[in-house]
Amino acid sequence: TTEALWIPAGEISTRLTTTPATQLVLLGASWTGAAPETRHPIRDAAGRLRELSQWLQMERQAAFPGADGYRSALLDLMVREWRRLAIDETGALEKRLRAFVLEHLDRPLTLDQLAQHLGMGRYHLCRKYREVTGASPMHAVRAVRIEQALELIRGTSMPMRLIARQVGLRSEQHLSRLLRLHYDVGARDLRQSGPPDAP
């Protein structure tokens, strides 16, 4: 579900084999620009290509003013995202980890689970992730949880204990401790005073 393959017009690919557990979506489109250079599957960890293709599919029969231009813009954006994913190898690991955390935000996550999802050993993951980002994978997990908690604190009136649970933290006190550690402000103070400056 996270791989995308560009197939030029008129070419039949033997790589479109799937297992019963996978879903294959074929999107045919007329593109007059230069095709993306890379032929190997692109990893769409954040799901942007999938989402854009769904938009394009929904709007394929639309007949509103400017519909053709809208569809062309979606297709152009897909190709640009494809090209970005093809060359953005340094951020790929970080994006895949972030996407996995967001999908499992309300659950505890271990280093072994992260490593298994990313297809590498835990020590290799730690070394590689630190090379790319300067931080540990578990630090990144915590950062995503705090970031999502901040959005909920700023944008909802949800009780702190529910926010903590929704972002995978043990308790309201744990959330407040992390906010004090990273932003020097508690959860309740943050809700009254507005968002903190980024660290």
PDB file of C-alpha atoms in Angstrom:
ATOM      1  CA  THR A   1       0.000   0.000   0.000  1.00  0.00           C
ATOM      2  CA  THR A   2       2.975   2.340   0.240  1.00  0.00           C
ATOM      3  CA  GLU A   3       4.654   1.596  -3.100  1.00  0.00           C
ATOM      4  CA  ALA A   4       4.015   3.390  -6.387  1.00  0.00           C
ATOM      5  CA  LEU A   5       5.292   2.416  -9.816  1.00  0.00           C
ATOM      6  CA  TRP A   6       5.274   4.659 -12.910  1.00  0.00           C
ATOM      7  CA  ILE A   7       4.544   2.659 -16.091  1.00  0.00           C
ATOM      8  CA  PRO A   8       5.058   4.458 -19.445  1.00  0.00           C
ATOM      9  CA  ALA A   9       2.270   4.295 -22.026  1.00  0.00           C
ATOM     10  CA  GLY A  10       2.122   1.077 -24.016  1.00  0.00           C
ATOM     11  CA  GLU A  11       4.411  -0.844 -21.693  1.00  0.00           C
ATOM     12  CA  ILE A  12       3.177  -3.925 -19.890  1.00  0.00           C
ATOM     13  CA  SER A  13       4.791  -4.497 -16.534  1.00  0.00           C
ATOM     14  CA  THR A  14       5.363  -7.937 -15.069  1.00  0.00           C
ATOM     15  CA  ARG A  15       5.938  -6.310 -11.672  1.00  0.00           C
ATOM     16  CA  LEU A  16       2.232  -5.884 -10.971  1.00  0.00           C
ATOM     17  CA  THR A  17       1.853  -9.135  -9.102  1.00  0.00           C
ATOM     18  CA  THR A  18       0.054  -8.903  -5.789  1.00  0.00           C
ATOM     19  CA  THR A  19      -0.775 -11.119  -2.879  1.00  0.00           C
ATOM     20  CA  PRO A  20      -4.371 -11.499  -1.676  1.00  0.00           C
ATOM     21  CA  ALA A  21      -3.647  -9.108   1.219  1.00  0.00           C
ATOM     22  CA  THR A  22      -2.518  -6.232  -1.013  1.00  0.00           C
ATOM     23  CA  GLN A  23      -4.546  -3.728  -2.963  1.00  0.00           C
ATOM     24  CA  LEU A  24      -3.497  -2.642  -6.432  1.00  0.00           C
ATOM     25  CA  VAL A  25      -4.724   0.645  -7.866  1.00  0.00           C
ATOM     26  CA  LEU A  26      -4.030   1.451 -11.516  1.00  0.00           C
ATOM     27  CA  LEU A  27      -4.330   5.073 -12.541  1.00  0.00           C
ATOM     28  CA  GLY A  28      -4.220   5.902 -16.240  1.00  0.00           C
ATOM     29  CA  ALA A  29      -3.591   9.519 -17.179  1.00  0.00           C
ATOM     30  CA  SER A  30      -2.460  11.557 -20.147  1.00  0.00           C
ATOM     31  CA  TRP A  31       0.823  13.257 -19.308  1.00  0.00           C
ATOM     32  CA  THR A  32       2.709  15.254 -21.948  1.00  0.00           C
ATOM     33  CA  GLY A  33       5.601  16.345 -19.745  1.00  0.00           C
ATOM     34  CA  ALA A  34       8.804  14.423 -19.125  1.00  0.00           C
ATOM     35  CA  ALA A  35       8.156  11.190 -17.246  1.00  0.00           C
ATOM     36  CA  PRO A  36       9.829  10.618 -13.889  1.00  0.00           C
ATOM     37  CA  GLU A  37      13.286   9.146 -14.415  1.00  0.00           C
ATOM     38  CA  THR A  38      13.185   6.419 -11.768  1.00  0.00           C
ATOM     39  CA  ARG A  39      11.469   3.156 -12.622  1.00  0.00           C
ATOM     40  CA  HIS A  40      11.789   1.281  -9.339  1.00  0.00           C
ATOM     41  CA  PRO A  41       8.834   1.476  -6.936  1.00  0.00           C
ATOM     42  CA  ILE A  42       8.670   4.690  -4.951  1.00  0.00           C
ATOM     43  CA  ARG A  43       7.898   4.436  -1.258  1.00  0.00           C
ATOM     44  CA  ASP A  44       4.886   6.654  -0.504  1.00  0.00           C
ATOM     45  CA  ALA A  45       5.110   6.405   3.295  1.00  0.00           C
ATOM     46  CA  ALA A  46       3.107   9.564   3.978  1.00  0.00           C
ATOM     47  CA  GLY A  47       0.376   8.454   1.541  1.00  0.00           C
ATOM     48  CA  ARG A  48       0.429  11.652  -0.528  1.00  0.00           C
ATOM     49  CA  LEU A  49       0.561   9.902  -3.911  1.00  0.00           C
ATOM     50  CA  ARG A  50      -2.273   7.605  -2.835  1.00  0.00           C
ATOM     51  CA  GLU A  51      -4.362  10.556  -1.663  1.00  0.00           C
ATOM     52  CA  LEU A  52      -3.729  12.575  -4.826  1.00  0.00           C
ATOM     53  CA  SER A  53      -4.667   9.587  -6.988  1.00  0.00           C
ATOM     54  CA  GLN A  54      -7.898   9.209  -5.017  1.00  0.00           C
ATOM     55  CA  TRP A  55      -8.718  12.892  -5.594  1.00  0.00           C
ATOM     56  CA  LEU A  56      -7.977  12.498  -9.284  1.00  0.00           C
ATOM     57  CA  GLN A  57     -10.155   9.410  -9.518  1.00  0.00           C
ATOM     58  CA  MET A  58     -13.070  11.165  -7.756  1.00  0.00           C
ATOM     59  CA  GLU A  59     -12.839  14.167 -10.072  1.00  0.00           C
ATOM     60  CA  ARG A  60     -12.328  12.287 -13.341  1.00  0.00           C
ATOM     61  CA  GLN A  61     -15.956  12.838 -14.471  1.00  0.00           C
ATOM     62  CA  ALA A  62     -16.500  16.213 -12.781  1.00  0.00           C
ATOM     63  CA  ALA A  63     -17.977  18.956 -14.956  1.00  0.00           C
ATOM     64  CA  PHE A  64     -17.527  22.187 -13.014  1.00  0.00           C
ATOM     65  CA  PRO A  65     -15.912  25.348 -14.463  1.00  0.00           C
ATOM     66  CA  GLY A  66     -12.161  24.767 -14.593  1.00  0.00           C
ATOM     67  CA  ALA A  67     -12.450  20.993 -14.020  1.00  0.00           C
ATOM     68  CA  ASP A  68      -9.859  20.140 -16.694  1.00  0.00           C
ATOM     69  CA  GLY A  69      -7.373  22.569 -15.162  1.00  0.00           C
ATOM     70  CA  TYR A  70      -8.066  21.145 -11.709  1.00  0.00           C
ATOM     71  CA  ARG A  71      -7.397  17.584 -12.902  1.00  0.00           C
ATOM     72  CA  SER A  72      -4.221  18.715 -14.677  1.00  0.00           C
ATOM     73  CA  ALA A  73      -3.011  20.406 -11.494  1.00  0.00           C
ATOM     74  CA  LEU A  74      -3.619  17.222  -9.474  1.00  0.00           C
ATOM     75  CA  LEU A  75      -1.701  15.150 -12.007  1.00  0.00           C
ATOM     76  CA  ASP A  76       1.132  17.689 -12.074  1.00  0.00           C
ATOM     77  CA  LEU A  77       1.285  17.589  -8.287  1.00  0.00           C
ATOM     78  CA  MET A  78       1.455  13.772  -8.371  1.00  0.00           C
ATOM     79  CA  VAL A  79       4.405  13.860 -10.757  1.00  0.00           C
ATOM     80  CA  ARG A  80       6.174  16.494  -8.664  1.00  0.00           C
ATOM     81  CA  GLU A  81       5.619  14.432  -5.494  1.00  0.00           C
ATOM     82  CA  TRP A  82       6.945  11.353  -7.312  1.00  0.00           C
ATOM     83  CA  ARG A  83      10.112  13.219  -8.288  1.00  0.00           C
ATOM     84  CA  ARG A  84      10.561  14.561  -4.768  1.00  0.00           C
ATOM     85  CA  LEU A  85      10.247  11.075  -3.276  1.00  0.00           C
ATOM     86  CA  ALA A  86      12.716   9.697  -5.823  1.00  0.00           C
ATOM     87  CA  ILE A  87      15.523  12.057  -4.780  1.00  0.00           C
ATOM     88  CA  ASP A  88      14.699  12.691  -1.121  1.00  0.00           C
ATOM     89  CA  GLU A  89      16.495   9.642   0.255  1.00  0.00           C
ATOM     90  CA  THR A  90      17.869  11.364   3.347  1.00  0.00           C
ATOM     91  CA  GLY A  91      14.385  12.169   4.638  1.00  0.00           C
ATOM     92  CA  ALA A  92      12.742   8.907   3.582  1.00  0.00           C
ATOM     93  CA  LEU A  93      13.600   7.052   6.791  1.00  0.00           C
ATOM     94  CA  GLU A  94      12.367   9.921   8.940  1.00  0.00           C
ATOM     95  CA  LYS A  95       9.116  10.192   6.968  1.00  0.00           C
ATOM     96  CA  ARG A  96       8.431   6.453   7.113  1.00  0.00           C
ATOM     97  CA  LEU A  97       8.990   6.408  10.866  1.00  0.00           C
ATOM     98  CA  ARG A  98       6.766   9.447  11.349  1.00  0.00           C
ATOM     99  CA  ALA A  99       3.975   7.944   9.229  1.00  0.00           C
ATOM    100  CA  PHE A 100       4.128   4.719  11.269  1.00  0.00           C
ATOM    101  CA  VAL A 101       3.953   6.630  14.565  1.00  0.00           C
ATOM    102  CA  LEU A 102       0.973   8.657  13.355  1.00  0.00           C
ATOM    103  CA  GLU A 103      -0.826   5.455  12.319  1.00  0.00           C
ATOM    104  CA  HIS A 104      -0.253   3.986  15.807  1.00  0.00           C
ATOM    105  CA  LEU A 105      -0.329   7.206  17.808  1.00  0.00           C
ATOM    106  CA  ASP A 106      -2.561   5.972  20.623  1.00  0.00           C
ATOM    107  CA  ARG A 107      -0.488   2.821  21.269  1.00  0.00           C
ATOM    108  CA  PRO A 108       2.814   2.221  23.019  1.00  0.00           C
ATOM    109  CA  LEU A 109       5.608   1.650  20.492  1.00  0.00           C
ATOM    110  CA  THR A 110       8.901  -0.144  21.006  1.00  0.00           C
ATOM    111  CA  LEU A 111      12.180   0.161  19.161  1.00  0.00           C
ATOM    112  CA  ASP A 112      11.709  -3.424  17.947  1.00  0.00           C
ATOM    113  CA  GLN A 113       8.350  -2.535  16.397  1.00  0.00           C
ATOM    114  CA  LEU A 114       9.852   0.480  14.625  1.00  0.00           C
ATOM    115  CA  ALA A 115      12.777  -1.574  13.338  1.00  0.00           C
ATOM    116  CA  GLN A 116      10.511  -4.373  12.122  1.00  0.00           C
ATOM    117  CA  HIS A 117       8.269  -1.924  10.273  1.00  0.00           C
ATOM    118  CA  LEU A 118      11.267  -0.242   8.644  1.00  0.00           C
ATOM    119  CA  GLY A 119      12.820  -3.587   7.694  1.00  0.00           C
ATOM    120  CA  MET A 120      16.057  -3.340   9.653  1.00  0.00           C
ATOM    121  CA  GLY A 121      17.606  -4.397  12.942  1.00  0.00           C
ATOM    122  CA  ARG A 122      17.186  -2.163  15.966  1.00  0.00           C
ATOM    123  CA  TYR A 123      20.879  -1.249  16.200  1.00  0.00           C
ATOM    124  CA  HIS A 124      21.097  -0.498  12.479  1.00  0.00           C
ATOM    125  CA  LEU A 125      17.949   1.655  12.771  1.00  0.00           C
ATOM    126  CA  CYS A 126      19.393   3.621  15.710  1.00  0.00           C
ATOM    127  CA  ARG A 127      22.671   4.239  13.905  1.00  0.00           C
ATOM    128  CA  LYS A 128      21.070   5.131  10.568  1.00  0.00           C
ATOM    129  CA  TYR A 129      18.388   7.337  12.102  1.00  0.00           C
ATOM    130  CA  ARG A 130      20.953   9.258  14.143  1.00  0.00           C
ATOM    131  CA  GLU A 131      23.077   9.747  10.999  1.00  0.00           C
ATOM    132  CA  VAL A 132      20.089  11.189   9.119  1.00  0.00           C
ATOM    133  CA  THR A 133      18.423  13.255  11.848  1.00  0.00           C
ATOM    134  CA  GLY A 134      20.864  13.627  14.732  1.00  0.00           C
ATOM    135  CA  ALA A 135      18.303  12.098  17.127  1.00  0.00           C
ATOM    136  CA  SER A 136      17.251   8.629  18.233  1.00  0.00           C
ATOM    137  CA  PRO A 137      14.131   6.936  16.809  1.00  0.00           C
ATOM    138  CA  MET A 138      12.438   6.920  20.219  1.00  0.00           C
ATOM    139  CA  HIS A 139      13.126  10.640  20.591  1.00  0.00           C
ATOM    140  CA  ALA A 140      11.322  11.090  17.265  1.00  0.00           C
ATOM    141  CA  VAL A 141       8.360   9.051  18.541  1.00  0.00           C
ATOM    142  CA  ARG A 142       8.106  11.281  21.600  1.00  0.00           C
ATOM    143  CA  ALA A 143       8.403  14.420  19.445  1.00  0.00           C
ATOM    144  CA  VAL A 144       5.489  13.309  17.251  1.00  0.00           C
ATOM    145  CA  ARG A 145       3.375  12.576  20.338  1.00  0.00           C
ATOM    146  CA  ILE A 146       4.105  16.028  21.802  1.00  0.00           C
ATOM    147  CA  GLU A 147       3.437  17.744  18.484  1.00  0.00           C
ATOM    148  CA  GLN A 148       0.053  16.023  18.152  1.00  0.00           C
ATOM    149  CA  ALA A 149      -0.783  16.806  21.788  1.00  0.00           C
ATOM    150  CA  LEU A 150      -0.027  20.490  21.171  1.00  0.00           C
ATOM    151  CA  GLU A 151      -2.427  20.520  18.218  1.00  0.00           C
ATOM    152  CA  LEU A 152      -5.183  19.000  20.345  1.00  0.00           C
ATOM    153  CA  ILE A 153      -4.531  21.388  23.239  1.00  0.00           C
ATOM    154  CA  ARG A 154      -4.613  24.401  20.918  1.00  0.00           C
ATOM    155  CA  GLY A 155      -7.479  23.284  18.716  1.00  0.00           C
ATOM    156  CA  THR A 156      -9.889  21.440  21.010  1.00  0.00           C
ATOM    157  CA  SER A 157     -11.413  21.608  24.451  1.00  0.00           C
ATOM    158  CA  MET A 158     -10.720  17.915  24.970  1.00  0.00           C
ATOM    159  CA  PRO A 159      -9.726  17.062  28.567  1.00  0.00           C
ATOM    160  CA  MET A 160      -5.992  16.667  29.108  1.00  0.00           C
ATOM    161  CA  ARG A 161      -6.334  13.053  30.233  1.00  0.00           C
ATOM    162  CA  LEU A 162      -8.019  12.168  26.915  1.00  0.00           C
ATOM    163  CA  ILE A 163      -5.420  14.067  24.919  1.00  0.00           C
ATOM    164  CA  ALA A 164      -2.687  12.141  26.727  1.00  0.00           C
ATOM    165  CA  ARG A 165      -4.412   8.845  25.964  1.00  0.00           C
ATOM    166  CA  GLN A 166      -5.031   9.782  22.315  1.00  0.00           C
ATOM    167  CA  VAL A 167      -1.350  10.544  21.700  1.00  0.00           C
ATOM    168  CA  GLY A 168      -0.149   7.384  23.447  1.00  0.00           C
ATOM    169  CA  LEU A 169       1.045   8.854  26.741  1.00  0.00           C
ATOM    170  CA  ARG A 170       0.383   7.164  30.074  1.00  0.00           C
ATOM    171  CA  SER A 171      -1.364  10.021  31.812  1.00  0.00           C
ATOM    172  CA  GLU A 172      -2.069  13.725  31.976  1.00  0.00           C
ATOM    173  CA  GLN A 173       0.892  14.037  34.364  1.00  0.00           C
ATOM    174  CA  HIS A 174       3.187  12.350  31.823  1.00  0.00           C
ATOM    175  CA  LEU A 175       1.997  14.793  29.144  1.00  0.00           C
ATOM    176  CA  SER A 176       2.546  17.740  31.456  1.00  0.00           C
ATOM    177  CA  ARG A 177       6.068  16.512  32.366  1.00  0.00           C
ATOM    178  CA  LEU A 178       7.024  16.246  28.682  1.00  0.00           C
ATOM    179  CA  LEU A 179       5.662  19.707  27.928  1.00  0.00           C
ATOM    180  CA  ARG A 180       7.641  21.138  30.850  1.00  0.00           C
ATOM    181  CA  LEU A 181      10.753  19.322  29.658  1.00  0.00           C
ATOM    182  CA  HIS A 182      10.465  20.516  26.038  1.00  0.00           C
ATOM    183  CA  TYR A 183       8.679  23.870  26.376  1.00  0.00           C
ATOM    184  CA  ASP A 184       9.048  24.773  30.057  1.00  0.00           C
ATOM    185  CA  VAL A 185       5.262  25.026  30.406  1.00  0.00           C
ATOM    186  CA  GLY A 186       2.627  22.663  31.796  1.00  0.00           C
ATOM    187  CA  ALA A 187      -0.361  21.386  29.837  1.00  0.00           C
ATOM    188  CA  ARG A 188      -2.932  23.451  31.736  1.00  0.00           C
ATOM    189  CA  ASP A 189      -0.799  26.605  31.564  1.00  0.00           C
ATOM    190  CA  LEU A 190      -0.397  26.036  27.837  1.00  0.00           C
ATOM    191  CA  ARG A 191      -4.131  25.889  27.255  1.00  0.00           C
ATOM    192  CA  GLN A 192      -4.640  29.176  29.115  1.00  0.00           C
ATOM    193  CA  SER A 193      -1.727  31.066  27.551  1.00  0.00           C
ATOM    194  CA  GLY A 194      -1.704  29.776  23.969  1.00  0.00           C
ATOM    195  CA  PRO A 195       0.960  27.874  22.006  1.00  0.00           C
ATOM    196  CA  PRO A 196       4.620  27.960  23.065  1.00  0.00           C
ATOM    197  CA  ASP A 197       7.473  28.940  20.819  1.00  0.00           C
ATOM    198  CA  ALA A 198       9.159  26.004  19.088  1.00  0.00           C
ATOM    199  CA  PRO A 199      12.197  24.691  21.002  1.00  0.00           C
TER     200      PRO A 199
END
